């Protein structure tokens, strides 16, 4: 899974790549976010959790948290998180938590362009931004036609 959690522990985005019940999701979010939020900043960004690894990174007031298999490379996962943050930053122009709250659908769309089924699909930030802006243009054109 991929989570964005505020410093207050509120989940701002959650993307699940394996099936879970809503109750399990809430329990996992609470458990993992508590672990990450309570860790001192000087400790590493990798945690063992159940039969998985948690890889997380804090940017400003948000924690970007991923759950990966124990065999996955932590540094590549950190790079995927960083790439997601950079794309969000370029798209929103210095992204903040409010951008993600009010435009969560765009954050999901960007994440879906980067990852499919939890695996990296696109490595080019330029291509992702082009696809997202093309989607915005198509939506605006559709809205303009509906108003006429």
mmCIF file of N, CA, C and O in Angstrom, residues 16-70:
data_model
loop_
_atom_site.group_PDB
_atom_site.id
_atom_site.type_symbol
_atom_site.label_atom_id
_atom_site.label_comp_id
_atom_site.label_asym_id
_atom_site.label_seq_id
_atom_site.Cartn_x
_atom_site.Cartn_y
_atom_site.Cartn_z
ATOM 1 N N UNK A 16 -4.303 0.961 -2.082
ATOM 2 C CA UNK A 16 -4.071 -0.431 -1.695
ATOM 3 C C UNK A 16 -3.873 -1.276 -2.939
ATOM 4 O O UNK A 16 -4.636 -1.180 -3.890
ATOM 5 N N UNK A 17 -2.854 -2.115 -2.906
ATOM 6 C CA UNK A 17 -2.541 -2.961 -4.060
ATOM 7 C C UNK A 17 -2.857 -4.429 -3.800
ATOM 8 O O UNK A 17 -2.674 -5.267 -4.675
ATOM 9 N N UNK A 18 -3.335 -4.731 -2.592
ATOM 10 C CA UNK A 18 -3.821 -6.069 -2.271
ATOM 11 C C UNK A 18 -5.169 -5.906 -1.574
ATOM 12 O O UNK A 18 -5.403 -4.887 -0.922
ATOM 13 N N UNK A 19 -6.042 -6.887 -1.710
ATOM 14 C CA UNK A 19 -7.383 -6.742 -1.112
ATOM 15 C C UNK A 19 -7.351 -6.844 0.413
ATOM 16 O O UNK A 19 -6.669 -7.700 0.976
ATOM 17 N N UNK A 20 -8.071 -5.919 1.054
ATOM 18 C CA UNK A 20 -8.245 -5.903 2.508
ATOM 19 C C UNK A 20 -9.656 -5.413 2.806
ATOM 20 O O UNK A 20 -10.214 -4.627 2.043
ATOM 21 N N UNK A 21 -10.195 -5.831 3.927
ATOM 22 C CA UNK A 21 -11.485 -5.287 4.346
ATOM 23 C C UNK A 21 -11.253 -3.870 4.866
ATOM 24 O O UNK A 21 -10.117 -3.499 5.196
ATOM 25 N N UNK A 22 -12.325 -3.082 4.953
ATOM 26 C CA UNK A 22 -12.204 -1.717 5.466
ATOM 27 C C UNK A 22 -11.654 -1.708 6.890
ATOM 28 O O UNK A 22 -10.855 -0.844 7.252
ATOM 29 N N UNK A 23 -12.078 -2.668 7.675
ATOM 30 C CA UNK A 23 -11.613 -2.763 9.064
ATOM 31 C C UNK A 23 -10.108 -3.033 9.106
ATOM 32 O O UNK A 23 -9.374 -2.417 9.890
ATOM 33 N N UNK A 24 -9.628 -3.949 8.266
ATOM 34 C CA UNK A 24 -8.193 -4.238 8.202
ATOM 35 C C UNK A 24 -7.408 -3.016 7.734
ATOM 36 O O UNK A 24 -6.333 -2.720 8.267
ATOM 37 N N UNK A 25 -7.945 -2.317 6.733
ATOM 38 C CA UNK A 25 -7.272 -1.116 6.229
ATOM 39 C C UNK A 25 -7.105 -0.078 7.332
ATOM 40 O O UNK A 25 -6.023 0.479 7.509
ATOM 41 N N UNK A 26 -8.189 0.185 8.054
ATOM 42 C CA UNK A 26 -8.127 1.178 9.134
ATOM 43 C C UNK A 26 -7.133 0.758 10.212
ATOM 44 O O UNK A 26 -6.370 1.585 10.722
ATOM 45 N N UNK A 27 -7.137 -0.514 10.549
ATOM 46 C CA UNK A 27 -6.210 -1.027 11.570
ATOM 47 C C UNK A 27 -4.768 -0.873 11.086
ATOM 48 O O UNK A 27 -3.894 -0.424 11.840
ATOM 49 N N UNK A 28 -4.507 -1.249 9.832
ATOM 50 C CA UNK A 28 -3.157 -1.143 9.280
ATOM 51 C C UNK A 28 -2.696 0.311 9.207
ATOM 52 O O UNK A 28 -1.551 0.616 9.537
ATOM 53 N N UNK A 29 -3.577 1.189 8.766
ATOM 54 C CA UNK A 29 -3.233 2.617 8.680
ATOM 55 C C UNK A 29 -2.878 3.145 10.064
ATOM 56 O O UNK A 29 -1.858 3.817 10.248
ATOM 57 N N UNK A 30 -3.695 2.840 11.043
ATOM 58 C CA UNK A 30 -3.462 3.315 12.405
ATOM 59 C C UNK A 30 -2.139 2.768 12.951
ATOM 60 O O UNK A 30 -1.323 3.504 13.505
ATOM 61 N N UNK A 31 -1.916 1.471 12.754
ATOM 62 C CA UNK A 31 -0.719 0.825 13.275
ATOM 63 C C UNK A 31 0.557 1.370 12.626
ATOM 64 O O UNK A 31 1.509 1.753 13.311
ATOM 65 N N UNK A 32 0.554 1.447 11.302
ATOM 66 C CA UNK A 32 1.740 1.884 10.579
ATOM 67 C C UNK A 32 2.004 3.381 10.786
ATOM 68 O O UNK A 32 3.149 3.788 11.002
ATOM 69 N N UNK A 33 0.958 4.177 10.735
ATOM 70 C CA UNK A 33 1.171 5.620 10.905
ATOM 71 C C UNK A 33 1.668 5.930 12.316
ATOM 72 O O UNK A 33 2.536 6.781 12.494
ATOM 73 N N UNK A 34 1.172 5.227 13.317
ATOM 74 C CA UNK A 34 1.650 5.426 14.687
ATOM 75 C C UNK A 34 3.132 5.077 14.795
ATOM 76 O O UNK A 34 3.904 5.801 15.429
ATOM 77 N N UNK A 35 3.544 3.988 14.156
ATOM 78 C CA UNK A 35 4.955 3.592 14.180
ATOM 79 C C UNK A 35 5.835 4.664 13.542
ATOM 80 O O UNK A 35 6.876 5.037 14.093
ATOM 81 N N UNK A 36 5.428 5.155 12.388
ATOM 82 C CA UNK A 36 6.244 6.125 11.656
ATOM 83 C C UNK A 36 6.261 7.494 12.346
ATOM 84 O O UNK A 36 7.305 8.132 12.434
ATOM 85 N N UNK A 37 5.093 7.930 12.818
ATOM 86 C CA UNK A 37 5.013 9.250 13.448
ATOM 87 C C UNK A 37 5.784 9.322 14.761
ATOM 88 O O UNK A 37 6.282 10.381 15.129
ATOM 89 N N UNK A 38 5.870 8.207 15.474
ATOM 90 C CA UNK A 38 6.520 8.215 16.779
ATOM 91 C C UNK A 38 8.044 8.038 16.699
ATOM 92 O O UNK A 38 8.723 8.203 17.707
ATOM 93 N N UNK A 39 8.567 7.724 15.544
ATOM 94 C CA UNK A 39 10.021 7.522 15.425
ATOM 95 C C UNK A 39 10.755 8.858 15.389
ATOM 96 O O UNK A 39 10.325 9.786 14.719
ATOM 97 N N UNK A 40 11.884 8.923 16.075
ATOM 98 C CA UNK A 40 12.704 10.139 15.998
ATOM 99 C C UNK A 40 13.213 10.353 14.566
ATOM 100 O O UNK A 40 13.445 9.396 13.830
ATOM 101 N N UNK A 41 13.400 11.612 14.191
ATOM 102 C CA UNK A 41 13.793 11.936 12.816
ATOM 103 C C UNK A 41 15.164 11.396 12.435
ATOM 104 O O UNK A 41 15.429 11.164 11.264
ATOM 105 N N UNK A 42 16.034 11.204 13.406
ATOM 106 C CA UNK A 42 17.401 10.768 13.102
ATOM 107 C C UNK A 42 17.510 9.281 12.783
ATOM 108 O O UNK A 42 18.529 8.836 12.289
ATOM 109 N N UNK A 43 16.464 8.524 13.052
ATOM 110 C CA UNK A 43 16.494 7.095 12.744
ATOM 111 C C UNK A 43 16.236 6.868 11.253
ATOM 112 O O UNK A 43 15.686 7.726 10.565
ATOM 113 N N UNK A 44 16.612 5.683 10.773
ATOM 114 C CA UNK A 44 16.425 5.387 9.350
ATOM 115 C C UNK A 44 14.938 5.301 8.992
ATOM 116 O O UNK A 44 14.081 5.190 9.863
ATOM 117 N N UNK A 45 14.643 5.342 7.713
ATOM 118 C CA UNK A 45 13.266 5.381 7.212
ATOM 119 C C UNK A 45 12.737 3.999 6.831
ATOM 120 O O UNK A 45 11.816 3.906 6.038
ATOM 121 N N UNK A 46 13.317 2.951 7.374
ATOM 122 C CA UNK A 46 12.888 1.591 7.074
ATOM 123 C C UNK A 46 12.493 0.900 8.371
ATOM 124 O O UNK A 46 13.176 1.018 9.378
ATOM 125 N N UNK A 47 11.385 0.166 8.312
ATOM 126 C CA UNK A 47 10.898 -0.573 9.482
ATOM 127 C C UNK A 47 10.481 -1.973 9.072
ATOM 128 O O UNK A 47 9.942 -2.166 7.985
ATOM 129 N N UNK A 48 10.690 -2.927 9.949
ATOM 130 C CA UNK A 48 10.132 -4.264 9.764
ATOM 131 C C UNK A 48 8.718 -4.234 10.330
ATOM 132 O O UNK A 48 8.504 -3.739 11.441
ATOM 133 N N UNK A 49 7.768 -4.739 9.582
ATOM 134 C CA UNK A 49 6.380 -4.784 10.039
ATOM 135 C C UNK A 49 5.732 -6.055 9.512
ATOM 136 O O UNK A 49 5.601 -6.224 8.290
ATOM 137 N N UNK A 50 5.345 -6.918 10.438
ATOM 138 C CA UNK A 50 4.780 -8.218 10.078
ATOM 139 C C UNK A 50 5.728 -8.906 9.098
ATOM 140 O O UNK A 50 6.917 -9.015 9.369
ATOM 141 N N UNK A 51 5.213 -9.364 7.957
ATOM 142 C CA UNK A 51 6.108 -10.009 6.976
ATOM 143 C C UNK A 51 6.517 -9.036 5.872
ATOM 144 O O UNK A 51 6.933 -9.453 4.799
ATOM 145 N N UNK A 52 6.419 -7.731 6.147
ATOM 146 C CA UNK A 52 6.726 -6.697 5.160
ATOM 147 C C UNK A 52 7.761 -5.715 5.697
ATOM 148 O O UNK A 52 8.195 -5.806 6.840
ATOM 149 N N UNK A 53 8.109 -4.783 4.828
ATOM 150 C CA UNK A 53 8.952 -3.650 5.206
ATOM 151 C C UNK A 53 8.155 -2.383 4.993
ATOM 152 O O UNK A 53 7.443 -2.256 4.001
ATOM 153 N N UNK A 54 8.286 -1.453 5.907
ATOM 154 C CA UNK A 54 7.693 -0.135 5.757
ATOM 155 C C UNK A 54 8.825 0.814 5.385
ATOM 156 O O UNK A 54 9.860 0.857 6.056
ATOM 157 N N UNK A 55 8.623 1.539 4.294
ATOM 158 C CA UNK A 55 9.576 2.557 3.866
ATOM 159 C C UNK A 55 8.819 3.868 3.859
ATOM 160 O O UNK A 55 7.746 3.958 3.260
ATOM 161 N N UNK A 56 9.353 4.861 4.557
ATOM 162 C CA UNK A 56 8.638 6.132 4.644
ATOM 163 C C UNK A 56 9.605 7.304 4.545
ATOM 164 O O UNK A 56 10.814 7.161 4.744
ATOM 165 N N UNK A 57 9.054 8.447 4.229
ATOM 166 C CA UNK A 57 9.839 9.686 4.149
ATOM 167 C C UNK A 57 8.926 10.826 4.528
ATOM 168 O O UNK A 57 7.774 10.879 4.108
ATOM 169 N N UNK A 58 9.443 11.742 5.326
ATOM 170 C CA UNK A 58 8.660 12.912 5.719
ATOM 171 C C UNK A 58 9.051 14.093 4.844
ATOM 172 O O UNK A 58 10.227 14.396 4.675
ATOM 173 N N UNK A 59 8.050 14.725 4.264
ATOM 174 C CA UNK A 59 8.227 15.959 3.518
ATOM 175 C C UNK A 59 7.293 16.988 4.144
ATOM 176 O O UNK A 59 6.077 16.813 4.117
ATOM 177 N N UNK A 60 7.856 18.038 4.724
ATOM 178 C CA UNK A 60 7.089 19.091 5.394
ATOM 179 C C UNK A 60 6.171 18.458 6.435
ATOM 180 O O UNK A 60 6.645 17.795 7.352
ATOM 181 N N UNK A 61 4.865 18.613 6.289
ATOM 182 C CA UNK A 61 3.942 18.098 7.304
ATOM 183 C C UNK A 61 3.332 16.755 6.934
ATOM 184 O O UNK A 61 2.424 16.283 7.601
ATOM 185 N N UNK A 62 3.823 16.119 5.864
ATOM 186 C CA UNK A 62 3.249 14.846 5.417
ATOM 187 C C UNK A 62 4.270 13.719 5.464
ATOM 188 O O UNK A 62 5.441 13.903 5.127
ATOM 189 N N UNK A 63 3.792 12.549 5.860
ATOM 190 C CA UNK A 63 4.593 11.335 5.788
ATOM 191 C C UNK A 63 4.109 10.527 4.593
ATOM 192 O O UNK A 63 2.915 10.246 4.470
ATOM 193 N N UNK A 64 5.018 10.156 3.711
ATOM 194 C CA UNK A 64 4.730 9.299 2.571
ATOM 195 C C UNK A 64 5.195 7.905 2.981
ATOM 196 O O UNK A 64 6.388 7.684 3.198
ATOM 197 N N UNK A 65 4.261 6.993 3.111
ATOM 198 C CA UNK A 65 4.539 5.672 3.678
ATOM 199 C C UNK A 65 4.179 4.595 2.659
ATOM 200 O O UNK A 65 3.094 4.615 2.084
ATOM 201 N N UNK A 66 5.096 3.665 2.460
ATOM 202 C CA UNK A 66 4.818 2.522 1.588
ATOM 203 C C UNK A 66 5.085 1.227 2.342
ATOM 204 O O UNK A 66 5.930 1.176 3.223
ATOM 205 N N UNK A 67 4.364 0.217 1.961
ATOM 206 C CA UNK A 67 4.569 -1.121 2.501
ATOM 207 C C UNK A 67 5.021 -1.999 1.335
ATOM 208 O O UNK A 67 4.332 -2.072 0.314
ATOM 209 N N UNK A 68 6.179 -2.612 1.474
ATOM 210 C CA UNK A 68 6.744 -3.411 0.386
ATOM 211 C C UNK A 68 7.152 -4.785 0.918
ATOM 212 O O UNK A 68 7.260 -4.989 2.132
ATOM 213 N N UNK A 69 7.389 -5.703 0.000
ATOM 214 C CA UNK A 69 7.869 -7.028 0.380
ATOM 215 C C UNK A 69 9.261 -6.911 0.994
ATOM 216 O O UNK A 69 10.013 -5.992 0.684
ATOM 217 N N UNK A 70 9.607 -7.874 1.822
ATOM 218 C CA UNK A 70 10.925 -7.848 2.471
ATOM 219 C C UNK A 70 12.065 -7.924 1.461
ATOM 220 O O UNK A 70 13.163 -7.469 1.744
#
